[in-house]
Coordinates of C-alpha atoms in Angstrom, one line a residue:
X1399 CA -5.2 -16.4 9.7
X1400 CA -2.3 -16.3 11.4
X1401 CA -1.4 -13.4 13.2
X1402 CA 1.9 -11.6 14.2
X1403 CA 2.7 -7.9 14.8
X1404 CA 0.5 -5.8 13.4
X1405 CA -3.2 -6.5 12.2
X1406 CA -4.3 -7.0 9.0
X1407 CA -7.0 -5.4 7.3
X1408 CA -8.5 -5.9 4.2
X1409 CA -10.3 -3.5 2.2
X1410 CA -12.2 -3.4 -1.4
X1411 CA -13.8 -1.1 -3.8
X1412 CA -16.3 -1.4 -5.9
X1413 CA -14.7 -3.7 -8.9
X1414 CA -14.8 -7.1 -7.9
X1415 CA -16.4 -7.2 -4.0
X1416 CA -16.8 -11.2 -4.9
X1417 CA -13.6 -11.9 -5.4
X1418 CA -12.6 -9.6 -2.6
X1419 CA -14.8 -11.6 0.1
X1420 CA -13.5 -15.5 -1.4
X1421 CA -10.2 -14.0 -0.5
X1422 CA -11.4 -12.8 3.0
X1423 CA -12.9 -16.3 4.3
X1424 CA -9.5 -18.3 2.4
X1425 CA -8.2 -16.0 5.0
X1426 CA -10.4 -16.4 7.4
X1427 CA -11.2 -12.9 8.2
X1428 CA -13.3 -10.1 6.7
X1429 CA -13.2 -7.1 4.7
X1430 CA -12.6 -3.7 7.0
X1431 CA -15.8 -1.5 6.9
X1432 CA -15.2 1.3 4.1
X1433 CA -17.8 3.5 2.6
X1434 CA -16.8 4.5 -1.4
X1435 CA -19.2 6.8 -2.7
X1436 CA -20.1 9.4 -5.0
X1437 CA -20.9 12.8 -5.0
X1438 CA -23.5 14.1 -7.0
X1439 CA -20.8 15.4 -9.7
X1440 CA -19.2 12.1 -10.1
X1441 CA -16.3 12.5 -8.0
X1442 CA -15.5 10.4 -5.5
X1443 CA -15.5 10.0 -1.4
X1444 CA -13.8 7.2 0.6
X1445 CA -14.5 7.0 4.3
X1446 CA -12.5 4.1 6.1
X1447 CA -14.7 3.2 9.1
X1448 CA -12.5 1.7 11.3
X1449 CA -8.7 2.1 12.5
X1450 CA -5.9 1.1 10.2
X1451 CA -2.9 3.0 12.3
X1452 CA 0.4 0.6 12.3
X1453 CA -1.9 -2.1 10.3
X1454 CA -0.7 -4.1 7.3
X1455 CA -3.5 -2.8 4.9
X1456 CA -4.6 -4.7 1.7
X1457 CA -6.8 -3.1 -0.4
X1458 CA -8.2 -5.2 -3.0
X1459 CA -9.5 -3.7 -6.7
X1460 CA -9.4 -4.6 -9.9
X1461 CA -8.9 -1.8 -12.7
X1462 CA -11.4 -2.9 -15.0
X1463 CA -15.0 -1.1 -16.4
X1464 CA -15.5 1.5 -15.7
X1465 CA -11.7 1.7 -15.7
X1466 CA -11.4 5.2 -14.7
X1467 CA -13.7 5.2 -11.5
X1468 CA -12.3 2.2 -10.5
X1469 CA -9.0 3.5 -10.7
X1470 CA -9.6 6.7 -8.7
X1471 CA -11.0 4.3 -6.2
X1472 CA -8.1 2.5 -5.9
X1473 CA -6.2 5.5 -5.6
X1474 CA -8.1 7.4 -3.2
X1475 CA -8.6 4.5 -0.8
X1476 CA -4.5 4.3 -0.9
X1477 CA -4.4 7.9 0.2
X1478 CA -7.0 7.5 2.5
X1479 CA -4.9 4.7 4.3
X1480 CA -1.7 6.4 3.9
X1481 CA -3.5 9.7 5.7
X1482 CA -4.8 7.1 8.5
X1483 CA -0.9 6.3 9.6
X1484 CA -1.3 2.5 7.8
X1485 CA 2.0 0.6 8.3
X1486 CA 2.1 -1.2 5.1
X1487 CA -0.6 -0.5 2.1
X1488 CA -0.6 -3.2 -0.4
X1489 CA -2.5 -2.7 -3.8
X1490 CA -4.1 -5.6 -4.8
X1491 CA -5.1 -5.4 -8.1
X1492 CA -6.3 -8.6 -9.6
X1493 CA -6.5 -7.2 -12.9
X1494 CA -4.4 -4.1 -14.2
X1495 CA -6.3 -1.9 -16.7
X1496 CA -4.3 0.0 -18.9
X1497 CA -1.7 -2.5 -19.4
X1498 CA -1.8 -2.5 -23.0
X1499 CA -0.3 0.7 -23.6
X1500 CA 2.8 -0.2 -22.2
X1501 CA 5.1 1.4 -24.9
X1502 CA 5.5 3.9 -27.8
X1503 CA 3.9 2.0 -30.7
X1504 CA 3.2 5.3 -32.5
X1505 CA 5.2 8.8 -32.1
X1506 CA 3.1 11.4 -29.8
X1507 CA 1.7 8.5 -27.9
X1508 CA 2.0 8.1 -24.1
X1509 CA 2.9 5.0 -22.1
X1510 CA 0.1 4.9 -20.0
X1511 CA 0.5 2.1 -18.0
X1512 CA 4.3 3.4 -16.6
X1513 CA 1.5 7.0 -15.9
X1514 CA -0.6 4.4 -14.1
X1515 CA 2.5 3.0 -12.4
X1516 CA 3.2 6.6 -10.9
X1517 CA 0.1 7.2 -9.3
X1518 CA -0.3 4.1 -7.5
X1519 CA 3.2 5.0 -6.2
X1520 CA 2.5 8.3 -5.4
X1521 CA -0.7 7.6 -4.3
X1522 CA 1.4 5.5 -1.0
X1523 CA 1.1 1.8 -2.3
X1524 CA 4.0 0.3 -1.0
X1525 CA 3.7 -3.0 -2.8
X1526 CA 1.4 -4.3 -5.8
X1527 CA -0.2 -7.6 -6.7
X1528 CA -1.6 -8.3 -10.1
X1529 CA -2.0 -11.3 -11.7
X1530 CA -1.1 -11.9 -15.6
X1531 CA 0.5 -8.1 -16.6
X1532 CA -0.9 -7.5 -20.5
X1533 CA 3.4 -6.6 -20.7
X1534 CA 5.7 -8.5 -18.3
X1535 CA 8.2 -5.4 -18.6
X1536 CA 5.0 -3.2 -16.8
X1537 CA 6.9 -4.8 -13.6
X1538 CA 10.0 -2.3 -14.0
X1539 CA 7.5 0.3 -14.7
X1540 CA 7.3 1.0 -10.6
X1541 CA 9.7 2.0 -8.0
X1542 CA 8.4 -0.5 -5.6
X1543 CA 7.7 -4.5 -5.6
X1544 CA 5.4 -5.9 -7.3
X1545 CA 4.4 -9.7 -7.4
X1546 CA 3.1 -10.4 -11.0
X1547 CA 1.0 -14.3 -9.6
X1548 CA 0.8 -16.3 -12.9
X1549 CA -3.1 -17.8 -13.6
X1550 CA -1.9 -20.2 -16.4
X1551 CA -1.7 -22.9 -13.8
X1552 CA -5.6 -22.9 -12.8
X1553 CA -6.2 -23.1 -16.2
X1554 CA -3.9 -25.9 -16.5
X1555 CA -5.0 -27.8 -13.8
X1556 CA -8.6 -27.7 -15.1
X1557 CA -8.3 -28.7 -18.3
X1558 CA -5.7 -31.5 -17.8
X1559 CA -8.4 -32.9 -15.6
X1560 CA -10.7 -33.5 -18.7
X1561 CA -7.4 -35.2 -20.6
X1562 CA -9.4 -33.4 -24.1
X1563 CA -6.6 -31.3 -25.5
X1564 CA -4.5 -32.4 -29.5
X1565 CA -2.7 -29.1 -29.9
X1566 CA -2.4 -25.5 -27.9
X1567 CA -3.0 -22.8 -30.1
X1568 CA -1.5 -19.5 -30.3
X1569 CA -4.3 -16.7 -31.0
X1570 CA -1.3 -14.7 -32.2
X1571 CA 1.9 -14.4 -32.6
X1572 CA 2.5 -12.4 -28.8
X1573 CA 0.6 -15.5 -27.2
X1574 CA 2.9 -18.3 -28.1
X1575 CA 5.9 -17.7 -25.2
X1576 CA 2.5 -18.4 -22.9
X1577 CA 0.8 -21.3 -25.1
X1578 CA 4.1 -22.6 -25.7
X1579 CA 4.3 -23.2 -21.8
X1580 CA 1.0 -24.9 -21.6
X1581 CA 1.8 -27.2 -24.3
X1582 CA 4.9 -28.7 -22.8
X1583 CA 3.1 -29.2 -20.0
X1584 CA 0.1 -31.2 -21.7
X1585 CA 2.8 -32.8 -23.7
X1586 CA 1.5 -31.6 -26.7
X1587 CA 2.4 -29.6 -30.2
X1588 CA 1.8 -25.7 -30.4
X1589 CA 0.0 -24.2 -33.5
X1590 CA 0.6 -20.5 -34.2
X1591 CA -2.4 -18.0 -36.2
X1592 CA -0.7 -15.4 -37.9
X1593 CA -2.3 -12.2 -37.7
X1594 CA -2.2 -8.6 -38.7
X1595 CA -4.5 -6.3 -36.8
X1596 CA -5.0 -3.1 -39.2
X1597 CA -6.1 -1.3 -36.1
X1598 CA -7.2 -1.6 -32.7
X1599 CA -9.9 -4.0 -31.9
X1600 CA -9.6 -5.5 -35.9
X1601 CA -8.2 -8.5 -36.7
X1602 CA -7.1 -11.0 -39.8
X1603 CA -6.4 -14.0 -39.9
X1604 CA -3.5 -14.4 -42.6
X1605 CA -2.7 -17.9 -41.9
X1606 CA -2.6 -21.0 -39.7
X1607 CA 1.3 -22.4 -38.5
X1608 CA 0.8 -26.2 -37.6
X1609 CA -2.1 -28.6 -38.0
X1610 CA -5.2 -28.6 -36.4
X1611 CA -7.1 -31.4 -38.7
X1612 CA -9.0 -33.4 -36.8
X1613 CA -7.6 -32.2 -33.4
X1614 CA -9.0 -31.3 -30.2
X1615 CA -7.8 -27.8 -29.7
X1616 CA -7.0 -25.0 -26.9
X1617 CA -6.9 -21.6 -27.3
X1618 CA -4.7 -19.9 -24.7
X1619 CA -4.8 -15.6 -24.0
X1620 CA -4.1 -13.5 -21.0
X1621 CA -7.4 -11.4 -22.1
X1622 CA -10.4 -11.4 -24.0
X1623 CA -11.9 -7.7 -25.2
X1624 CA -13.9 -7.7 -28.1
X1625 CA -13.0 -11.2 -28.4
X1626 CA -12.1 -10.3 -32.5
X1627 CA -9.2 -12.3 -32.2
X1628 CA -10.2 -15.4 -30.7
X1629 CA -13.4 -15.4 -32.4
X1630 CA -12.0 -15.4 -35.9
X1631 CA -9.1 -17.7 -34.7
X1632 CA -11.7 -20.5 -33.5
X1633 CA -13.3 -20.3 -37.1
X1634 CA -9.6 -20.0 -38.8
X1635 CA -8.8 -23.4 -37.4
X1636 CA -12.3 -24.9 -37.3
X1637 CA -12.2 -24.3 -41.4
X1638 CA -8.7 -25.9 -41.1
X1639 CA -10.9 -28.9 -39.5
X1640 CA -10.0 -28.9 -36.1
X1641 CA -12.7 -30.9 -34.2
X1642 CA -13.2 -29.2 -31.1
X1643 CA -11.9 -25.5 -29.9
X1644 CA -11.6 -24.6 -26.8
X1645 CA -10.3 -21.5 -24.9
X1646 CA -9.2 -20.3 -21.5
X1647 CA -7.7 -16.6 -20.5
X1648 CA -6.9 -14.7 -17.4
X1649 CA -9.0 -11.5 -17.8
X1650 CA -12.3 -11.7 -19.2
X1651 CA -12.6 -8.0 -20.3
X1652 CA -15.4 -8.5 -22.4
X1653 CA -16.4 -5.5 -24.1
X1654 CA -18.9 -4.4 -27.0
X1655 CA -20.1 -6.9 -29.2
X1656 CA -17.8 -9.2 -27.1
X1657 CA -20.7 -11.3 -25.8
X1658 CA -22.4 -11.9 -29.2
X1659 CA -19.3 -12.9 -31.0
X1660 CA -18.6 -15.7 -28.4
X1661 CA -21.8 -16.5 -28.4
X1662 CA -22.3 -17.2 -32.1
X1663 CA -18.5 -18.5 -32.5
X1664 CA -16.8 -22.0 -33.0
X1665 CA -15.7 -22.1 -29.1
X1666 CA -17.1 -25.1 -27.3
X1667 CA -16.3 -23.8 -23.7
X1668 CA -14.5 -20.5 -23.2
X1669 CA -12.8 -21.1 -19.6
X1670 CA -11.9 -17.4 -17.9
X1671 CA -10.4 -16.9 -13.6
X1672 CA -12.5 -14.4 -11.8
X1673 CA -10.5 -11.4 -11.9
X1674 CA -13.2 -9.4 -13.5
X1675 CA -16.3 -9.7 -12.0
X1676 CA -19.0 -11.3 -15.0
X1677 CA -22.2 -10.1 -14.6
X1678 CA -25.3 -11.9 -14.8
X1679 CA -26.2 -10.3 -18.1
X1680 CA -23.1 -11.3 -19.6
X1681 CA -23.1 -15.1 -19.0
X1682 CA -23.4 -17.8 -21.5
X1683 CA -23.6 -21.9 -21.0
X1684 CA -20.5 -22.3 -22.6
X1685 CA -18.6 -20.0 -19.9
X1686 CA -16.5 -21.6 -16.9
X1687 CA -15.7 -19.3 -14.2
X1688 CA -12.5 -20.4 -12.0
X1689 CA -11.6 -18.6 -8.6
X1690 CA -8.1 -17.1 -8.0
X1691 CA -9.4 -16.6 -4.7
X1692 CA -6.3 -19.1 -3.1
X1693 CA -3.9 -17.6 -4.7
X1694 CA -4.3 -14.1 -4.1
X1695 CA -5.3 -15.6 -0.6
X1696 CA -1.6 -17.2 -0.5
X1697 CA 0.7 -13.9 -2.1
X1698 CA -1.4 -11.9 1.0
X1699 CA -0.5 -14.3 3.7
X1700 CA 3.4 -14.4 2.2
X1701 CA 3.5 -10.8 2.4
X1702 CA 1.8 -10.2 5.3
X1703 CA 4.4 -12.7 7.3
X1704 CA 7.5 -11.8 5.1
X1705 CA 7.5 -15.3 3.2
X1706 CA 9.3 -15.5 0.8
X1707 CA 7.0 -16.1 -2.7
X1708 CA 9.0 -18.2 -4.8
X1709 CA 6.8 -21.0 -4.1
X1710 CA 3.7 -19.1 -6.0
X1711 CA 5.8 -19.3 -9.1
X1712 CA 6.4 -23.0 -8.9

C-alpha cells in the first residue's frame, strides 16, 4: 500500500468480515482491531482498539441481514471514529440495504433509503462506496460523494470467458437499461419478460419480448431476494424453449424460500459477486461466487491518494 500523509486504517463490522479481509491483503494491510458487541438487551457497543486521530478511516459493512443491526453497526462505528478525531471516515458499504424504497410508490409511504441517506451523514461519513445502488438516483439522496463501483463488468468478464451466451435476458422490464449493456458487449440480442408484480415478493410472467428458442441464455439482475422473479422467468423462457439459462447478479440477498426455488428452478449456474456474505448452509453446486475484493481494493486506494476514479468506470 502506498502510503502518504496520514495512515490508513481499515475497519469492519460484522456483515461481510471475508470480503472485508480480501480487501485488506489486495491492500496489503490489515483490518484495525475493533470490538462490536452486544449488550444483553440487543443494543449495541463498538470499542475501536487502536488510534485513528488524523487517520483516513475506512470502515467496511455491508447493510444486508439482519439489516437493522448491521446498520446500527455501521453507524455507530462512524460515530465512534468521528468521536476519536478520524481525518477522513469513509463508509464502505458493499451492499446498500434499503435501496428499494427509494421513492413514493404509494401515498403515506416513506422514502427510506434518502432516511438511510441521513444517518450515514449525520452519523460523520464523509464519503460512501456501494457498489450497484437498487436506484441510481439514491446517489443524490446524500449531501456528500458517493462512488456508486459498477459489478456488471466481473460478471462480464466471467462469462465471456466461456463464449456460451445466444441472447441477454431482461427479468423485467427495470433490468433491460443493465442487460441491454451486457448484450452489446457480448454482441448479442436482448430479450425482455414482461411482468406485473401484484405485490411485493409476487410475480407473473405476462409474456416473453424476443426469442429465446433454442438459445443459450443469460439472465442479468442487480439482486436476487426471494428469487420469484428469476425463478419464474428461467421457466417462462425455458417453456419458450430456450436451451440453456443462465444468471448472474450483484447482491445475492437471498431470503425465504429463496434457496429452494433456485434450487428446484430451470437455472443451470446462477453466478452472484460477494457483497453479501453466503453462508455455508445456503450454497448450492450450481452457485459461482466472484470477489469484488479488487475493486473495492482500487476505489479505496483512489480515495485514499485523491485519484481521480474515472478509470473504475471504464
Amino acid at each position: 500500500m502506498i502510503t502518504h500523509g496520514n495512515e490508513i486504517k481499515l475497519f469492519c463490522g460484522n456483515s461481510n468480515s471475508d470480503l472485508a479481509k480480501a480487501i485488506a491483503k489486495k491492500l496489503n494491510t490489515e483490518l484495525g482491531e475493533v470490538e462490536v458487541n452486544t449488550f444483553s438487551d440487543g443494543e449495541i457497543n463498538v470499542h475501536i482498539k487502536e488510534t485513528v486521530r488524523g487517520r483516513d478511516v475506512f470502515i467496511i459493512q455491508s447493510t444486508c441481514s439482519p439489516v437493522n443491526d448491521n446498520l446500527m453497526e455501521l453507524l455507530i462505528m462512524i460515530d465512534a471514529a468521528k468521536r476519536a478525531s478520524a481525518g477522513r471516515v469513509t463508509a464502505v458499504i458493499p451492499y446498500f440495504g434499503y435501496a428499494r424504497q427509494d421513492r413514493k410508490a404509494r401515498s403515506r409511504d416513506p422514502i427510506t433509503a434518502k432516511l438511510v441517506a441521513n444517518l450515514i451523514t449525520e452519523a460523520g461519513a464523509d464519503r460512501v462506496l456501494t457498489m450497484d445502488l437498487h436506484a441510481d438516483q439514491i446517489q443524490g439522496f446524500f449531501d456528500i460523494p458517493v462512488d456508486n463501483l459498477l459489478g456488471g463488468p466481473t460478471l462480464y468478464n466471467y462469462f465471456a470467458k466461456k463464449n456460451n451466451i445466444d441472447v441477454v435476458v431482461a427479468p423485467d422490464l427495470g433490468s433491460v437499461k443493465r442487460s441491454r449493456k451486457v448484450a452489446e458487449k457480448f454482441g448479442v440480442p436482448i430479450a425482455i419478460i414482461d411482468k406485473r408484480r401484484p405485490k411485493a415478493n409476487v410475480m407473473e410472467v405476462m409474456s416473453i419480448i424476443g426469442d429465446v428458442a433454442g438459445k443459450r441464455c443469460l439472465m442479468i439482475d442487480d439482486m436476487i431476494d426471494t428469487a420469484g422473479t428469476l425463478c419464474q422467468g428461467a421457466q417462462a423462457i425455458k417453456d419458450a424453449g430456450a436451451t440453456e439459462i443462465y444468471a448472474g447478479c450483484t447482491h445475492a440477498v437471498l431470503s425465504g424460500p429463496a434457496i429452494e426455488r433456485l434450487k428446484n428452478s430451470a437455472i443451470t449456474q446462477l453466478v452472484m459477486l460477494d457483497t453479501i456474505h453466503l453462508p455455508e448452509e445456503k450454497k448450492l453446486d450450481k452457485f459461482e461466487v466472484l470477489s469484488v475484493a479488487d475493486i473495492f481494493a482500487a476505489a479505496i486506494e483512489n480515495v485514499y491518494l485523491d485519484k481521480p476514479m474515472s478509470k473504475l468506470y471504464d
